[in-house]
PDB file of C-alpha atoms in Angstrom:
ATOM      1  CA  MET A  20      32.496 -43.191 -31.537  1.00 43.00           C
ATOM      2  CA  LYS A  21      31.672 -46.346 -29.592  1.00 46.00           C
ATOM      3  CA  VAL A  22      34.481 -48.050 -27.697  1.00 41.00           C
ATOM      4  CA  ASN A  23      33.779 -51.546 -26.433  1.00 45.00           C
ATOM      5  CA  GLY A  24      30.079 -50.891 -27.042  1.00 46.00           C
ATOM      6  CA  PHE A  25      30.155 -47.714 -24.931  1.00 43.00           C
ATOM      7  CA  GLN A  26      29.468 -44.220 -26.188  1.00 46.00           C
ATOM      8  CA  PRO A  27      30.345 -41.591 -23.564  1.00 44.00           C
ATOM      9  CA  ASN A  28      27.880 -38.792 -23.079  1.00 44.00           C
ATOM     10  CA  PHE A  29      28.502 -35.898 -20.704  1.00 42.00           C
ATOM     11  CA  ILE A  30      25.737 -33.574 -21.879  1.00 43.00           C
ATOM     12  CA  GLY A  31      22.996 -34.855 -19.586  1.00 50.00           C
ATOM     13  CA  PRO A  32      24.921 -34.854 -16.288  1.00 52.00           C
ATOM     14  CA  THR A  33      26.690 -31.604 -17.139  1.00 53.00           C
ATOM     15  CA  ASN A  34      23.442 -29.799 -17.920  1.00 57.00           C
ATOM     16  CA  LYS A  35      21.867 -31.206 -14.790  1.00 53.00           C
ATOM     17  CA  ALA A  36      24.777 -30.041 -12.671  1.00 52.00           C
ATOM     18  CA  GLU A  37      24.614 -26.569 -14.238  1.00 55.00           C
ATOM     19  CA  SER A  38      20.853 -26.396 -13.633  1.00 59.00           C
ATOM     20  CA  ILE A  39      21.320 -27.358  -9.991  1.00 56.00           C
ATOM     21  CA  LEU A  40      24.064 -24.744  -9.547  1.00 52.00           C
ATOM     22  CA  GLU A  41      21.819 -22.087 -11.136  1.00 53.00           C
ATOM     23  CA  LYS A  42      19.006 -22.928  -8.722  1.00 50.00           C
ATOM     24  CA  LEU A  43      21.341 -22.877  -5.737  1.00 47.00           C
ATOM     25  CA  ALA A  44      22.802 -19.520  -6.835  1.00 51.00           C
ATOM     26  CA  SER A  45      19.425 -17.875  -7.482  1.00 51.00           C
ATOM     27  CA  GLY A  46      17.539 -19.518  -4.644  1.00 53.00           C
ATOM     28  CA  LYS A  47      14.784 -20.359  -7.130  1.00 61.00           C
ATOM     29  CA  LYS A  48      13.811 -23.755  -8.439  1.00 60.00           C
ATOM     30  CA  VAL A  49      12.149 -22.172 -11.500  1.00 68.00           C
ATOM     31  CA  ASN A  50      14.467 -19.725 -13.262  1.00 66.00           C
ATOM     32  CA  ASN A  51      13.145 -20.025 -16.808  1.00 64.00           C
ATOM     33  CA  ALA A  52      10.456 -21.738 -18.841  1.00 66.00           C
ATOM     34  CA  ALA A  53      12.703 -24.750 -19.441  1.00 68.00           C
ATOM     35  CA  ASP A  54      12.617 -25.561 -15.733  1.00 67.00           C
ATOM     36  CA  ASP A  55       8.797 -25.595 -15.541  1.00 70.00           C
ATOM     37  CA  ALA A  56       6.799 -23.697 -18.164  1.00 80.00           C
ATOM     38  CA  ALA A  57       3.427 -24.098 -16.448  1.00 83.00           C
ATOM     39  CA  GLY A  58       4.939 -23.366 -13.058  1.00 76.00           C
ATOM     40  CA  LEU A  59       6.577 -20.182 -14.353  1.00 81.00           C
ATOM     41  CA  ALA A  60       3.247 -18.933 -15.716  1.00 86.00           C
ATOM     42  CA  ILE A  61       1.608 -19.526 -12.334  1.00 88.00           C
ATOM     43  CA  ILE A  62       4.496 -17.808 -10.524  1.00 82.00           C
ATOM     44  CA  ASN A  63       4.192 -14.763 -12.796  1.00 85.00           C
ATOM     45  CA  ARG A  64       0.455 -14.575 -12.168  1.00 90.00           C
ATOM     46  CA  LEU A  65       0.944 -14.858  -8.415  1.00 87.00           C
ATOM     47  CA  SER A  66       3.628 -12.167  -8.567  1.00 86.00           C
ATOM     48  CA  ALA A  67       1.316  -9.829 -10.472  1.00 91.00           C
ATOM     49  CA  ASP A  68      -1.483 -10.379  -7.946  1.00 90.00           C
ATOM     50  CA  LEU A  69       0.914  -9.832  -5.062  1.00 91.00           C
ATOM     51  CA  ASP A  70       2.239  -6.608  -6.581  1.00 92.00           C
ATOM     52  CA  GLU A  71      -1.308  -5.311  -7.024  1.00 92.00           C
ATOM     53  CA  HIS A  72      -2.171  -6.054  -3.394  1.00 91.00           C
ATOM     54  CA  LEU A  73       1.001  -4.328  -2.202  1.00 92.00           C
ATOM     55  CA  LYS A  74       0.333  -1.239  -4.328  1.00 94.00           C
ATOM     56  CA  GLY A  75      -3.300  -1.244  -3.239  1.00 94.00           C
ATOM     57  CA  THR A  76      -2.164  -1.339   0.377  1.00 94.00           C
ATOM     58  CA  GLN A  77       0.107   1.647  -0.209  1.00 95.00           C
ATOM     59  CA  ASN A  78      -2.764   3.515  -1.847  1.00 96.00           C
ATOM     60  CA  ALA A  79      -4.980   2.720   1.127  1.00 96.00           C
ATOM     61  CA  TYR A  80      -2.343   3.990   3.555  1.00 96.00           C
ATOM     62  CA  ASP A  81      -2.214   7.216   1.540  1.00 96.00           C
ATOM     63  CA  GLY A  82      -5.996   7.382   1.774  1.00 96.00           C
ATOM     64  CA  VAL A  83      -5.822   6.972   5.554  1.00 97.00           C
ATOM     65  CA  SER A  84      -3.321   9.819   5.731  1.00 97.00           C
ATOM     66  CA  LEU A  85      -5.618  11.936   3.565  1.00 97.00           C
ATOM     67  CA  THR A  86      -8.637  11.315   5.816  1.00 97.00           C
ATOM     68  CA  GLN A  87      -6.550  12.066   8.897  1.00 97.00           C
ATOM     69  CA  THR A  88      -5.390  15.343   7.344  1.00 97.00           C
ATOM     70  CA  ALA A  89      -8.967  16.372   6.571  1.00 97.00           C
ATOM     71  CA  ASP A  90     -10.165  15.277   9.997  1.00 97.00           C
ATOM     72  CA  ALA A  91      -7.418  17.310  11.688  1.00 97.00           C
ATOM     73  CA  ALA A  92      -8.583  20.373   9.743  1.00 97.00           C
ATOM     74  CA  TYR A  93     -12.191  19.843  10.798  1.00 97.00           C
ATOM     75  CA  SER A  94     -11.023  19.303  14.371  1.00 97.00           C
ATOM     76  CA  ASP A  95      -9.287  22.689  14.279  1.00 98.00           C
ATOM     77  CA  ILE A  96     -12.431  24.272  12.858  1.00 98.00           C
ATOM     78  CA  GLY A  97     -14.525  22.575  15.549  1.00 97.00           C
ATOM     79  CA  ASP A  98     -12.269  23.966  18.276  1.00 98.00           C
ATOM     80  CA  SER A  99     -12.614  27.456  16.802  1.00 98.00           C
ATOM     81  CA  LEU A 100     -16.393  27.109  16.636  1.00 98.00           C
ATOM     82  CA  GLN A 101     -16.451  26.050  20.266  1.00 98.00           C
ATOM     83  CA  GLN A 102     -14.677  29.275  21.161  1.00 98.00           C
ATOM     84  CA  VAL A 103     -17.108  31.228  18.963  1.00 97.00           C
ATOM     85  CA  ARG A 104     -19.997  29.576  20.802  1.00 97.00           C
ATOM     86  CA  GLU A 105     -18.609  30.513  24.193  1.00 97.00           C
ATOM     87  CA  LEU A 106     -18.124  34.102  23.067  1.00 96.00           C
ATOM     88  CA  THR A 107     -21.625  34.216  21.600  1.00 96.00           C
ATOM     89  CA  ILE A 108     -23.103  33.014  24.864  1.00 95.00           C
ATOM     90  CA  GLN A 109     -21.026  35.617  26.682  1.00 94.00           C
ATOM     91  CA  ALA A 110     -22.337  38.331  24.353  1.00 93.00           C
ATOM     92  CA  GLY A 111     -25.884  37.423  25.318  1.00 89.00           C
ATOM     93  CA  ASN A 112     -25.279  38.817  28.787  1.00 89.00           C
ATOM     94  CA  GLY A 113     -27.466  41.919  29.210  1.00 86.00           C
ATOM     95  CA  THR A 114     -24.919  43.555  31.496  1.00 89.00           C
ATOM     96  CA  LEU A 115     -22.453  44.065  28.651  1.00 90.00           C
ATOM     97  CA  THR A 116     -21.987  47.456  27.068  1.00 92.00           C
ATOM     98  CA  SER A 117     -21.897  48.133  23.352  1.00 91.00           C
ATOM     99  CA  GLY A 118     -18.139  48.403  23.585  1.00 94.00           C
ATOM    100  CA  ASP A 119     -17.940  45.025  25.303  1.00 94.00           C
ATOM    101  CA  ARG A 120     -19.924  43.416  22.523  1.00 94.00           C
ATOM    102  CA  GLN A 121     -17.751  45.059  19.870  1.00 95.00           C
ATOM    103  CA  ALA A 122     -14.674  43.581  21.527  1.00 96.00           C
ATOM    104  CA  ILE A 123     -16.287  40.144  21.551  1.00 96.00           C
ATOM    105  CA  GLN A 124     -17.295  40.597  17.914  1.00 96.00           C
ATOM    106  CA  GLY A 125     -13.660  41.321  17.072  1.00 97.00           C
ATOM    107  CA  GLN A 126     -12.578  38.040  18.667  1.00 97.00           C
ATOM    108  CA  ILE A 127     -15.270  36.154  16.785  1.00 97.00           C
ATOM    109  CA  ASP A 128     -14.217  37.755  13.498  1.00 97.00           C
ATOM    110  CA  GLU A 129     -10.637  36.604  14.120  1.00 97.00           C
ATOM    111  CA  LEU A 130     -11.832  33.066  14.756  1.00 97.00           C
ATOM    112  CA  THR A 131     -14.030  32.947  11.636  1.00 97.00           C
ATOM    113  CA  SER A 132     -11.110  34.310   9.620  1.00 97.00           C
ATOM    114  CA  HIS A 133      -8.954  31.515  10.995  1.00 97.00           C
ATOM    115  CA  ILE A 134     -11.583  28.985   9.935  1.00 97.00           C
ATOM    116  CA  GLY A 135     -11.441  30.378   6.396  1.00 96.00           C
ATOM    117  CA  SER A 136      -7.648  30.029   6.396  1.00 97.00           C
ATOM    118  CA  VAL A 137      -7.883  26.398   7.520  1.00 97.00           C
ATOM    119  CA  ILE A 138     -10.288  25.673   4.674  1.00 96.00           C
ATOM    120  CA  ASP A 139      -8.019  27.381   2.120  1.00 95.00           C
ATOM    121  CA  GLU A 140      -4.864  25.639   3.289  1.00 95.00           C
ATOM    122  CA  SER A 141      -6.190  22.116   3.786  1.00 95.00           C
ATOM    123  CA  ASN A 142      -4.707  19.819   1.150  1.00 94.00           C
ATOM    124  CA  PHE A 143      -2.954  16.474   0.895  1.00 94.00           C
ATOM    125  CA  ALA A 144      -0.007  16.352  -1.495  1.00 91.00           C
ATOM    126  CA  GLY A 145      -1.574  19.189  -3.461  1.00 91.00           C
ATOM    127  CA  VAL A 146      -5.094  17.707  -3.485  1.00 93.00           C
ATOM    128  CA  GLU A 147      -7.625  20.210  -2.128  1.00 94.00           C
ATOM    129  CA  LEU A 148      -9.738  18.694   0.644  1.00 95.00           C
ATOM    130  CA  MET A 149     -12.269  21.386   1.545  1.00 96.00           C
ATOM    131  CA  LYS A 150     -12.775  23.582  -1.501  1.00 93.00           C
ATOM    132  CA  SER A 151     -15.069  21.523  -3.703  1.00 92.00           C
ATOM    133  CA  GLY A 152     -17.677  18.849  -3.292  1.00 92.00           C
ATOM    134  CA  GLY A 153     -16.987  15.420  -4.745  1.00 93.00           C
ATOM    135  CA  ASN A 154     -15.079  12.222  -4.092  1.00 94.00           C
ATOM    136  CA  ILE A 155     -11.423  11.256  -4.071  1.00 95.00           C
ATOM    137  CA  GLY A 156     -11.188   7.657  -5.265  1.00 95.00           C
ATOM    138  CA  ILE A 157      -8.663   5.408  -3.528  1.00 95.00           C
ATOM    139  CA  TYR A 158      -7.883   2.268  -5.560  1.00 95.00           C
ATOM    140  CA  THR A 159      -7.133  -0.512  -3.089  1.00 93.00           C
ATOM    141  CA  GLY A 160      -6.301  -3.294  -5.569  1.00 88.00           C
ATOM    142  CA  ASN A 161      -8.200  -6.139  -7.231  1.00 82.00           C
ATOM    143  CA  GLY A 162     -10.973  -3.854  -8.428  1.00 85.00           C
ATOM    144  CA  GLY A 163     -11.594  -2.302  -5.012  1.00 87.00           C
ATOM    145  CA  ASN A 164     -12.183   1.427  -4.780  1.00 93.00           C
ATOM    146  CA  ILE A 165     -13.050   3.515  -1.717  1.00 95.00           C
ATOM    147  CA  ASP A 166     -14.318   7.066  -2.104  1.00 95.00           C
ATOM    148  CA  VAL A 167     -13.367   9.787   0.360  1.00 96.00           C
ATOM    149  CA  ALA A 168     -15.908  12.608   0.221  1.00 94.00           C
ATOM    150  CA  THR A 169     -14.804  16.228  -0.026  1.00 95.00           C
ATOM    151  CA  LYS A 170     -16.903  19.309   0.640  1.00 95.00           C
ATOM    152  CA  ASP A 171     -17.026  22.910  -0.480  1.00 96.00           C
ATOM    153  CA  ALA A 172     -16.731  23.785   3.185  1.00 96.00           C
ATOM    154  CA  GLN A 173     -16.516  27.548   2.794  1.00 95.00           C
ATOM    155  CA  THR A 174     -19.725  27.737   0.769  1.00 96.00           C
ATOM    156  CA  ASP A 175     -21.521  25.247   3.014  1.00 97.00           C
ATOM    157  CA  MET A 176     -20.502  27.001   6.212  1.00 97.00           C
ATOM    158  CA  ASN A 177     -21.276  30.453   4.898  1.00 96.00           C
ATOM    159  CA  GLY A 178     -24.719  29.111   4.015  1.00 96.00           C
ATOM    160  CA  LEU A 179     -25.088  28.106   7.662  1.00 97.00           C
ATOM    161  CA  GLY A 180     -24.180  31.598   8.808  1.00 95.00           C
ATOM    162  CA  LEU A 181     -20.420  31.485   9.411  1.00 96.00           C
ATOM    163  CA  ASN A 182     -19.852  34.862   7.730  1.00 94.00           C
ATOM    164  CA  THR A 183     -22.853  36.531   9.412  1.00 94.00           C
ATOM    165  CA  ILE A 184     -22.228  35.801  13.080  1.00 96.00           C
ATOM    166  CA  ASP A 185     -23.257  38.980  14.878  1.00 96.00           C
ATOM    167  CA  VAL A 186     -23.137  39.538  18.618  1.00 95.00           C
ATOM    168  CA  THR A 187     -23.464  43.308  18.674  1.00 93.00           C
ATOM    169  CA  SER A 188     -26.871  42.907  20.325  1.00 92.00           C
ATOM    170  CA  SER A 189     -28.396  40.297  22.606  1.00 87.00           C
ATOM    171  CA  GLY A 190     -31.021  39.455  19.974  1.00 90.00           C
ATOM    172  CA  ALA A 191     -28.392  38.993  17.255  1.00 93.00           C
ATOM    173  CA  ALA A 192     -26.324  36.885  19.632  1.00 93.00           C
ATOM    174  CA  ALA A 193     -29.261  34.524  20.176  1.00 92.00           C
ATOM    175  CA  THR A 194     -29.712  34.042  16.424  1.00 93.00           C
ATOM    176  CA  SER A 195     -25.975  33.582  15.932  1.00 95.00           C
ATOM    177  CA  LEU A 196     -25.864  30.928  18.662  1.00 96.00           C
ATOM    178  CA  ALA A 197     -28.299  28.792  16.678  1.00 96.00           C
ATOM    179  CA  ASN A 198     -26.108  29.237  13.592  1.00 96.00           C
ATOM    180  CA  VAL A 199     -22.984  28.228  15.506  1.00 97.00           C
ATOM    181  CA  ASP A 200     -24.718  25.067  16.696  1.00 97.00           C
ATOM    182  CA  ALA A 201     -25.668  24.239  13.093  1.00 97.00           C
ATOM    183  CA  LEU A 202     -22.060  24.831  12.023  1.00 98.00           C
ATOM    184  CA  SER A 203     -20.769  22.545  14.755  1.00 97.00           C
ATOM    185  CA  GLN A 204     -23.202  19.848  13.664  1.00 98.00           C
ATOM    186  CA  TYR A 205     -21.966  20.209  10.066  1.00 98.00           C
ATOM    187  CA  VAL A 206     -18.373  19.751  11.207  1.00 98.00           C
ATOM    188  CA  GLY A 207     -19.319  16.731  13.305  1.00 97.00           C
ATOM    189  CA  GLU A 208     -21.122  15.077  10.399  1.00 97.00           C
ATOM    190  CA  ASN A 209     -18.151  15.561   8.101  1.00 97.00           C
ATOM    191  CA  ARG A 210     -15.766  14.145  10.685  1.00 97.00           C
ATOM    192  CA  ALA A 211     -18.029  11.112  11.105  1.00 97.00           C
ATOM    193  CA  GLU A 212     -18.035  10.570   7.335  1.00 97.00           C
ATOM    194  CA  LEU A 213     -14.249  10.830   7.224  1.00 97.00           C
ATOM    195  CA  GLY A 214     -13.992   8.387  10.107  1.00 97.00           C
ATOM    196  CA  ALA A 215     -16.165   5.885   8.259  1.00 97.00           C
ATOM    197  CA  SER A 216     -13.958   6.212   5.157  1.00 97.00           C
ATOM    198  CA  GLN A 217     -10.852   5.705   7.264  1.00 97.00           C
ATOM    199  CA  ASN A 218     -12.345   2.576   8.817  1.00 97.00           C
ATOM    200  CA  ARG A 219     -13.081   1.157   5.352  1.00 96.00           C
ATOM    201  CA  LEU A 220      -9.541   1.924   4.224  1.00 97.00           C
ATOM    202  CA  GLU A 221      -8.031   0.285   7.289  1.00 96.00           C
ATOM    203  CA  ALA A 222     -10.217  -2.787   6.754  1.00 95.00           C
ATOM    204  CA  SER A 223      -8.972  -2.917   3.153  1.00 95.00           C
ATOM    205  CA  ILE A 224      -5.379  -2.714   4.403  1.00 95.00           C
ATOM    206  CA  ARG A 225      -5.915  -5.646   6.757  1.00 95.00           C
ATOM    207  CA  ASN A 226      -7.520  -7.696   3.989  1.00 93.00           C
ATOM    208  CA  ASN A 227      -4.731  -6.835   1.539  1.00 92.00           C
ATOM    209  CA  ASN A 228      -2.096  -7.769   4.092  1.00 92.00           C
ATOM    210  CA  ASN A 229      -3.727 -11.172   4.635  1.00 93.00           C
ATOM    211  CA  GLN A 230      -4.013 -11.726   0.895  1.00 90.00           C
ATOM    212  CA  SER A 231      -0.400 -10.659   0.371  1.00 90.00           C
ATOM    213  CA  VAL A 232       0.850 -13.159   2.945  1.00 91.00           C
ATOM    214  CA  ASN A 233      -1.122 -15.980   1.322  1.00 91.00           C
ATOM    215  CA  LEU A 234       0.029 -15.046  -2.172  1.00 90.00           C
ATOM    216  CA  ALA A 235       3.665 -14.751  -1.071  1.00 86.00           C
ATOM    217  CA  GLU A 236       3.480 -18.184   0.548  1.00 88.00           C
ATOM    218  CA  ALA A 237       1.885 -19.710  -2.550  1.00 86.00           C
ATOM    219  CA  ARG A 238       4.546 -18.182  -4.798  1.00 80.00           C
ATOM    220  CA  SER A 239       7.308 -19.294  -2.452  1.00 77.00           C
ATOM    221  CA  ARG A 240       6.121 -22.898  -2.543  1.00 78.00           C
ATOM    222  CA  ARG A 241       6.335 -22.896  -6.332  1.00 76.00           C
ATOM    223  CA  GLU A 242       9.397 -20.721  -6.809  1.00 71.00           C
ATOM    224  CA  ASP A 243      11.826 -21.071  -3.909  1.00 62.00           C
ATOM    225  CA  ALA A 244      14.529 -23.678  -4.081  1.00 54.00           C
ATOM    226  CA  ASP A 245      14.792 -26.537  -1.574  1.00 45.00           C
ATOM    227  CA  PHE A 246      18.463 -26.159  -0.686  1.00 41.00           C
ATOM    228  CA  ALA A 247      18.671 -29.493   1.139  1.00 53.00           C
ATOM    229  CA  ALA A 248      17.219 -31.413  -1.804  1.00 50.00           C
ATOM    230  CA  LEU A 249      19.309 -29.514  -4.364  1.00 46.00           C
ATOM    231  CA  SER A 250      22.506 -30.046  -2.364  1.00 52.00           C
ATOM    232  CA  SER A 251      21.777 -33.771  -2.345  1.00 54.00           C
ATOM    233  CA  GLN A 252      21.087 -33.725  -6.091  1.00 54.00           C
ATOM    234  CA  ARG A 253      24.288 -31.798  -6.704  1.00 50.00           C
ATOM    235  CA  ALA A 254      26.313 -34.378  -4.777  1.00 51.00           C
ATOM    236  CA  SER A 255      24.659 -37.150  -6.787  1.00 58.00           C
ATOM    237  CA  ALA A 256      25.315 -35.315 -10.073  1.00 55.00           C
ATOM    238  CA  ASP A 257      28.968 -34.739  -9.117  1.00 55.00           C
ATOM    239  CA  ILE A 258      29.445 -38.441  -8.354  1.00 53.00           C
ATOM    240  CA  LEU A 259      27.812 -39.430 -11.646  1.00 56.00           C
ATOM    241  CA  GLN A 260      29.942 -36.968 -13.585  1.00 58.00           C
ATOM    242  CA  GLN A 261      33.131 -38.191 -11.919  1.00 59.00           C
ATOM    243  CA  ALA A 262      32.168 -41.789 -12.683  1.00 56.00           C
ATOM    244  CA  GLN A 263      31.637 -40.984 -16.344  1.00 60.00           C
ATOM    245  CA  VAL A 264      34.957 -39.153 -16.518  1.00 61.00           C
ATOM    246  CA  SER A 265      36.617 -42.251 -15.101  1.00 61.00           C
ATOM    247  CA  ILE A 266      34.806 -44.491 -17.591  1.00 66.00           C
ATOM    248  CA  GLN A 267      35.782 -42.177 -20.440  1.00 64.00           C
ATOM    249  CA  GLY A 268      39.400 -42.310 -19.341  1.00 60.00           C
ATOM    250  CA  GLN A 269      39.299 -46.118 -19.204  1.00 62.00           C
ATOM    251  CA  ALA A 270      37.656 -46.212 -22.637  1.00 62.00           C
ATOM    252  CA  ASN A 271      40.464 -44.092 -24.066  1.00 63.00           C
ATOM    253  CA  ILE A 272      43.052 -46.453 -22.587  1.00 63.00           C
ATOM    254  CA  ASN A 273      41.292 -49.477 -24.086  1.00 59.00           C
ATOM    255  CA  ARG A 274      41.151 -47.740 -27.451  1.00 64.00           C
ATOM    256  CA  GLN A 275      44.874 -47.019 -27.381  1.00 62.00           C
ATOM    257  CA  GLN A 276      45.593 -50.651 -26.485  1.00 58.00           C
ATOM    258  CA  ALA A 277      43.439 -51.834 -29.381  1.00 58.00           C
ATOM    259  CA  LEU A 278      45.245 -49.548 -31.807  1.00 58.00           C
ATOM    260  CA  SER A 279      48.616 -50.747 -30.574  1.00 62.00           C
ATOM    261  CA  LEU A 280      47.615 -54.349 -31.236  1.00 60.00           C
ATOM    262  CA  LEU A 281      46.495 -53.454 -34.755  1.00 59.00           C
ATOM    263  CA  GLY A 282      49.791 -51.749 -35.352  1.00 55.00           C
TER     264      GLY A 282
END
């Protein structure tokens, strides 16, 4: 009903005030499609990209831990081989008796047995690291994938003479020394390969972190509420709403006066 040519309308200011309060409460200037349909679609896409980078970073960190676990195992094997080498050189001494060489052989057998145990027990979260040749794929996000190579270390090392090290004679010790050197080289090559994989994973982590920061900033610019601006808008909306309430009250008074005159 119009009174004195005025038709009160509280829907606009009320909805605006409610929208402002929702944004202030949530801290977001886009809470639903009605606020900004295109903006919401962009925010969702940015959020999806950010989530993928964050998950990719976590995967890469897991990959780094995996390479470090494998490298630690190879380091242990390398230390054992170094001891085997020293014992093999010692066994080449012509002043040793047969009994001396048998004692040294016993120490070497213990060390090679330990190497076998390291190979058997090396795993990361249940994933075998040294029992089969292949690759463990680490998905680092946005289509990136880094392979960490695994080896059938027991087979490879036995092929290089790990299970045939013999120092019971000076001639056998000389042959075994060459085998130990080949085994040490094998371990060194695998550690170098693991180190290269770790470097690639760490580079991926740095890149993902940079991308994540940029994506988070881009999303924040579109999504986060400007509390200063919204507080100002809320004050303006409150004043407008109060003014309309006052006008409505005055209109009701005028209407009552008009009816009294007609009566």
